PDB file of C-alpha atoms in Angstrom:
ATOM      1  CA  VAL A   1     112.865  78.420 110.572  1.00 80.00           C
ATOM      2  CA  ASP A   2     112.232  75.076 108.920  1.00 78.00           C
ATOM      3  CA  ARG A   3     110.554  71.745 109.555  1.00 79.00           C
ATOM      4  CA  ARG A   4     113.532  70.496 111.564  1.00 84.00           C
ATOM      5  CA  LEU A   5     113.250  73.394 114.022  1.00 84.00           C
ATOM      6  CA  THR A   6     109.530  72.794 114.468  1.00 79.00           C
ATOM      7  CA  LEU A   7     110.031  69.076 115.088  1.00 81.00           C
ATOM      8  CA  ASP A   8     112.871  69.760 117.533  1.00 86.00           C
ATOM      9  CA  LEU A   9     110.675  72.265 119.340  1.00 85.00           C
ATOM     10  CA  ALA A  10     107.832  69.735 119.592  1.00 82.00           C
ATOM     11  CA  SER A  11     110.231  67.143 120.990  1.00 82.00           C
ATOM     12  CA  ILE A  12     111.614  69.554 123.598  1.00 82.00           C
ATOM     13  CA  ILE A  13     108.119  70.576 124.735  1.00 78.00           C
ATOM     14  CA  ASP A  14     107.162  66.917 125.011  1.00 76.00           C
ATOM     15  CA  GLU A  15     110.224  66.208 127.185  1.00 75.00           C
ATOM     16  CA  LEU A  16     109.404  69.171 129.437  1.00 72.00           C
ATOM     17  CA  GLN A  17     105.942  67.798 130.228  1.00 65.00           C
ATOM     18  CA  VAL A  18     107.546  66.043 133.206  1.00 54.00           C
ATOM     19  CA  ARG A  19     108.045  69.490 134.823  1.00 63.00           C
ATOM     20  CA  PRO A  20     104.637  71.130 134.481  1.00 61.00           C
ATOM     21  CA  GLY A  21     104.223  74.688 135.706  1.00 67.00           C
ATOM     22  CA  GLU A  22     107.799  75.769 135.048  1.00 72.00           C
ATOM     23  CA  PRO A  23     108.147  78.577 132.489  1.00 81.00           C
ATOM     24  CA  ILE A  24     110.027  77.942 129.264  1.00 87.00           C
ATOM     25  CA  THR A  25     112.398  80.572 127.839  1.00 89.00           C
ATOM     26  CA  VAL A  26     112.802  80.506 124.068  1.00 92.00           C
ATOM     27  CA  VAL A  27     115.610  82.630 122.586  1.00 93.00           C
ATOM     28  CA  VAL A  28     114.708  83.749 119.063  1.00 95.00           C
ATOM     29  CA  ASN A  29     117.501  84.803 116.681  1.00 94.00           C
ATOM     30  CA  THR A  30     116.659  84.034 113.053  1.00 94.00           C
ATOM     31  CA  SER A  31     116.526  85.646 109.642  1.00 92.00           C
ATOM     32  CA  GLY A  32     113.326  83.691 109.092  1.00 90.00           C
ATOM     33  CA  GLY A  33     112.339  80.820 106.903  1.00 88.00           C
ATOM     34  CA  LEU A  34     109.219  78.940 105.966  1.00 88.00           C
ATOM     35  CA  ALA A  35     106.051  80.828 106.922  1.00 89.00           C
ATOM     36  CA  SER A  36     104.148  77.596 107.566  1.00 89.00           C
ATOM     37  CA  GLN A  37     106.808  76.440 110.035  1.00 91.00           C
ATOM     38  CA  GLY A  38     106.742  79.791 111.838  1.00 92.00           C
ATOM     39  CA  LEU A  39     102.990  79.319 112.285  1.00 94.00           C
ATOM     40  CA  ALA A  40     103.501  75.719 113.425  1.00 93.00           C
ATOM     41  CA  SER A  41     106.122  76.785 115.984  1.00 94.00           C
ATOM     42  CA  TYR A  42     103.826  79.563 117.249  1.00 96.00           C
ATOM     43  CA  ASP A  43     101.013  77.020 117.728  1.00 95.00           C
ATOM     44  CA  LEU A  44     103.317  74.556 119.510  1.00 93.00           C
ATOM     45  CA  LEU A  45     104.507  77.180 121.959  1.00 94.00           C
ATOM     46  CA  ARG A  46     101.171  78.915 122.486  1.00 94.00           C
ATOM     47  CA  HIS A  47      99.272  75.675 123.080  1.00 92.00           C
ATOM     48  CA  SER A  48     101.978  73.834 125.048  1.00 88.00           C
ATOM     49  CA  GLY A  49     100.348  74.481 128.416  1.00 87.00           C
ATOM     50  CA  PHE A  50     103.506  76.211 129.616  1.00 88.00           C
ATOM     51  CA  LYS A  51     104.122  79.852 130.346  1.00 91.00           C
ATOM     52  CA  ILE A  52     106.385  80.883 127.480  1.00 93.00           C
ATOM     53  CA  ARG A  53     108.923  83.699 127.686  1.00 93.00           C
ATOM     54  CA  THR A  54     110.514  84.689 124.389  1.00 96.00           C
ATOM     55  CA  VAL A  55     113.790  86.584 124.251  1.00 94.00           C
ATOM     56  CA  ILE A  56     114.714  88.395 121.038  1.00 96.00           C
ATOM     57  CA  LEU A  57     118.429  88.366 120.280  1.00 93.00           C
ATOM     58  CA  GLY A  58     120.213  89.662 117.180  1.00 94.00           C
ATOM     59  CA  GLU A  59     117.840  89.784 114.215  1.00 95.00           C
ATOM     60  CA  VAL A  60     114.375  88.286 114.174  1.00 96.00           C
ATOM     61  CA  ALA A  61     112.682  88.370 110.787  1.00 95.00           C
ATOM     62  CA  SER A  62     109.933  86.787 108.769  1.00 90.00           C
ATOM     63  CA  ALA A  63     108.653  83.531 110.282  1.00 92.00           C
ATOM     64  CA  GLY A  64     110.710  84.248 113.395  1.00 95.00           C
ATOM     65  CA  LEU A  65     108.400  87.149 114.253  1.00 96.00           C
ATOM     66  CA  ALA A  66     105.495  84.757 114.853  1.00 95.00           C
ATOM     67  CA  ILE A  67     107.677  82.627 117.117  1.00 96.00           C
ATOM     68  CA  ALA A  68     108.745  85.711 119.086  1.00 97.00           C
ATOM     69  CA  LEU A  69     105.080  86.670 119.581  1.00 97.00           C
ATOM     70  CA  ALA A  70     104.265  83.262 121.087  1.00 97.00           C
ATOM     71  CA  GLY A  71     105.594  84.389 124.458  1.00 96.00           C
ATOM     72  CA  GLN A  72     103.214  85.586 127.126  1.00 95.00           C
ATOM     73  CA  GLU A  73     106.276  87.523 128.270  1.00 96.00           C
ATOM     74  CA  ARG A  74     108.407  89.003 125.470  1.00 97.00           C
ATOM     75  CA  LEU A  75     111.844  90.486 126.105  1.00 97.00           C
ATOM     76  CA  ILE A  76     114.353  92.034 123.719  1.00 97.00           C
ATOM     77  CA  TYR A  77     118.049  92.788 123.985  1.00 95.00           C
ATOM     78  CA  PRO A  78     118.961  96.460 123.400  1.00 96.00           C
ATOM     79  CA  ASN A  79     120.750  95.836 120.096  1.00 96.00           C
ATOM     80  CA  ALA A  80     118.256  93.390 118.610  1.00 96.00           C
ATOM     81  CA  LEU A  81     116.287  94.202 115.463  1.00 97.00           C
ATOM     82  CA  LEU A  82     112.904  93.042 114.180  1.00 97.00           C
ATOM     83  CA  HIS A  83     112.685  92.828 110.382  1.00 95.00           C
ATOM     84  CA  PHE A  84     109.335  92.927 108.598  1.00 92.00           C
ATOM     85  CA  HIS A  85     108.725  92.005 104.969  1.00 87.00           C
ATOM     86  CA  ALA A  86     105.810  90.932 102.810  1.00 82.00           C
ATOM     87  CA  THR A  87     104.955  87.247 102.517  1.00 77.00           C
ATOM     88  CA  ALA A  88     106.574  85.362  99.633  1.00 66.00           C
ATOM     89  CA  MET A  89     106.073  81.796  98.537  1.00 49.00           C
ATOM     90  CA  GLU A  90     108.883  79.340  99.190  1.00 48.00           C
ATOM     91  CA  PHE A  91     108.334  77.461  95.932  1.00 48.00           C
ATOM     92  CA  ARG A  92     108.054  80.445  93.571  1.00 48.00           C
ATOM     93  CA  LYS A  93     109.030  79.786  89.964  1.00 52.00           C
ATOM     94  CA  PRO A  94     110.266  82.477  87.584  1.00 52.00           C
ATOM     95  CA  LYS A  95     107.298  84.638  86.566  1.00 54.00           C
ATOM     96  CA  GLU A  96     107.572  83.804  82.870  1.00 54.00           C
ATOM     97  CA  VAL A  97     107.017  80.116  83.653  1.00 51.00           C
ATOM     98  CA  ILE A  98     103.984  80.543  85.903  1.00 52.00           C
ATOM     99  CA  GLU A  99     100.717  80.067  84.142  1.00 62.00           C
ATOM    100  CA  GLN A 100      97.855  82.341  85.111  1.00 65.00           C
ATOM    101  CA  GLN A 101      96.063  79.669  87.163  1.00 66.00           C
ATOM    102  CA  GLU A 102      99.186  78.827  89.149  1.00 73.00           C
ATOM    103  CA  GLU A 103      99.662  82.502  89.942  1.00 73.00           C
ATOM    104  CA  LEU A 104      96.079  82.799  91.217  1.00 74.00           C
ATOM    105  CA  ILE A 105      96.565  79.741  93.425  1.00 77.00           C
ATOM    106  CA  GLN A 106      99.779  81.190  94.869  1.00 80.00           C
ATOM    107  CA  ARG A 107      98.095  84.527  95.552  1.00 81.00           C
ATOM    108  CA  GLU A 108      95.352  82.727  97.454  1.00 86.00           C
ATOM    109  CA  GLN A 109      97.951  80.803  99.480  1.00 87.00           C
ATOM    110  CA  ILE A 110      99.777  84.033 100.336  1.00 87.00           C
ATOM    111  CA  ARG A 111      96.468  85.634 101.351  1.00 89.00           C
ATOM    112  CA  LYS A 112      95.729  82.732 103.724  1.00 92.00           C
ATOM    113  CA  ILE A 113      99.184  82.888 105.289  1.00 91.00           C
ATOM    114  CA  ASP A 114      98.901  86.672 105.643  1.00 91.00           C
ATOM    115  CA  GLU A 115      95.539  86.290 107.416  1.00 94.00           C
ATOM    116  CA  LEU A 116      97.064  83.881 109.941  1.00 94.00           C
ATOM    117  CA  TYR A 117      99.999  86.213 110.602  1.00 93.00           C
ATOM    118  CA  TYR A 118      97.729  89.272 110.872  1.00 94.00           C
ATOM    119  CA  LYS A 119      95.647  87.443 113.477  1.00 96.00           C
ATOM    120  CA  ILE A 120      98.751  86.633 115.543  1.00 95.00           C
ATOM    121  CA  PHE A 121      99.982  90.234 115.391  1.00 94.00           C
ATOM    122  CA  THR A 122      96.650  91.898 116.158  1.00 94.00           C
ATOM    123  CA  GLU A 123      95.962  89.534 119.080  1.00 94.00           C
ATOM    124  CA  ASN A 124      99.415  89.958 120.634  1.00 94.00           C
ATOM    125  CA  THR A 125     100.388  93.577 119.904  1.00 94.00           C
ATOM    126  CA  GLU A 126      98.991  97.072 119.468  1.00 89.00           C
ATOM    127  CA  LEU A 127      99.534  96.889 115.698  1.00 91.00           C
ATOM    128  CA  THR A 128      96.608  97.283 113.343  1.00 92.00           C
ATOM    129  CA  ARG A 129      96.455  95.400 110.056  1.00 91.00           C
ATOM    130  CA  ALA A 130      97.184  98.622 108.168  1.00 93.00           C
ATOM    131  CA  LYS A 131     100.263  99.421 110.284  1.00 93.00           C
ATOM    132  CA  LEU A 132     101.561  95.857 109.965  1.00 92.00           C
ATOM    133  CA  ARG A 133     101.072  95.914 106.186  1.00 89.00           C
ATOM    134  CA  LYS A 134     102.996  99.207 105.985  1.00 92.00           C
ATOM    135  CA  LEU A 135     105.890  97.697 107.962  1.00 93.00           C
ATOM    136  CA  GLU A 136     105.954  94.654 105.669  1.00 90.00           C
ATOM    137  CA  LEU A 137     105.745  96.520 102.371  1.00 88.00           C
ATOM    138  CA  ASN A 138     108.494  98.935 103.381  1.00 90.00           C
ATOM    139  CA  GLU A 139     110.764  96.142 104.714  1.00 88.00           C
ATOM    140  CA  ILE A 140     111.129  97.934 108.034  1.00 91.00           C
ATOM    141  CA  PHE A 141     113.674  97.126 110.731  1.00 95.00           C
ATOM    142  CA  LEU A 142     112.578  98.084 114.257  1.00 96.00           C
ATOM    143  CA  ASN A 143     115.033  98.559 117.099  1.00 97.00           C
ATOM    144  CA  ALA A 144     114.269  97.549 120.693  1.00 97.00           C
ATOM    145  CA  THR A 145     112.759 100.911 121.669  1.00 97.00           C
ATOM    146  CA  GLU A 146     110.484 100.969 118.621  1.00 96.00           C
ATOM    147  CA  ALA A 147     109.416  97.362 119.247  1.00 97.00           C
ATOM    148  CA  LEU A 148     108.518  98.257 122.844  1.00 96.00           C
ATOM    149  CA  LYS A 149     106.498 101.315 121.749  1.00 94.00           C
ATOM    150  CA  MET A 150     104.520  99.188 119.271  1.00 92.00           C
ATOM    151  CA  GLY A 151     103.740  96.523 121.849  1.00 94.00           C
ATOM    152  CA  LEU A 152     105.769  93.812 120.132  1.00 96.00           C
ATOM    153  CA  VAL A 153     107.765  93.255 123.316  1.00 97.00           C
ATOM    154  CA  HIS A 154     107.057  93.908 126.977  1.00 97.00           C
ATOM    155  CA  LYS A 155     110.536  94.843 128.172  1.00 97.00           C
ATOM    156  CA  ILE A 156     114.036  95.721 126.981  1.00 97.00           C
ATOM    157  CA  ILE A 157     116.723  93.728 128.807  1.00 96.00           C
ATOM    158  CA  GLU A 158     118.891  96.362 130.443  1.00 91.00           C
ATOM    159  CA  ASP A 159     120.724  94.474 133.159  1.00 85.00           C
ATOM    160  CA  THR A 160     122.214  91.010 133.482  1.00 81.00           C
ATOM    161  CA  PHE A 161     119.777  88.428 132.248  1.00 72.00           C
ATOM    162  CA  THR A 162     119.961  84.693 132.822  1.00 69.00           C
ATOM    163  CA  LEU A 163     117.865  82.107 131.044  1.00 64.00           C
TER     164      LEU A 163
END
């Protein structure tokens, strides 16, 4: 998940405006990336005016989780995994080089990003902030059944599925 993906996604949504009313299926399979770009992709999909269906394939982690939650309909393949971890800054320097003020600024940036992600999760799933934080801090992988039980997805794909 990077700026290129977000820009490509914006371009695709723009091109699809000629076919309003048709649902868009977004297959998500990523080990993550930049948190800010995950949030940007979520916003693009959620506010596109289209009905969005997200399909989780393989591993979806980090910033990819926000993208997966953008779907009004969320499906997961039986062998897919969701990977949670705590927010980290993309531009982190070695700790011994960071001055105290820089560290405080980074903590505040992480807090803001966490708040945005918590809002997405609590609005789109049954997860509470405390449960989400526990998943992140323990670097939890959830399988399809666990993701369904927690309200992260609506259905496990069990039969033939076409996009």
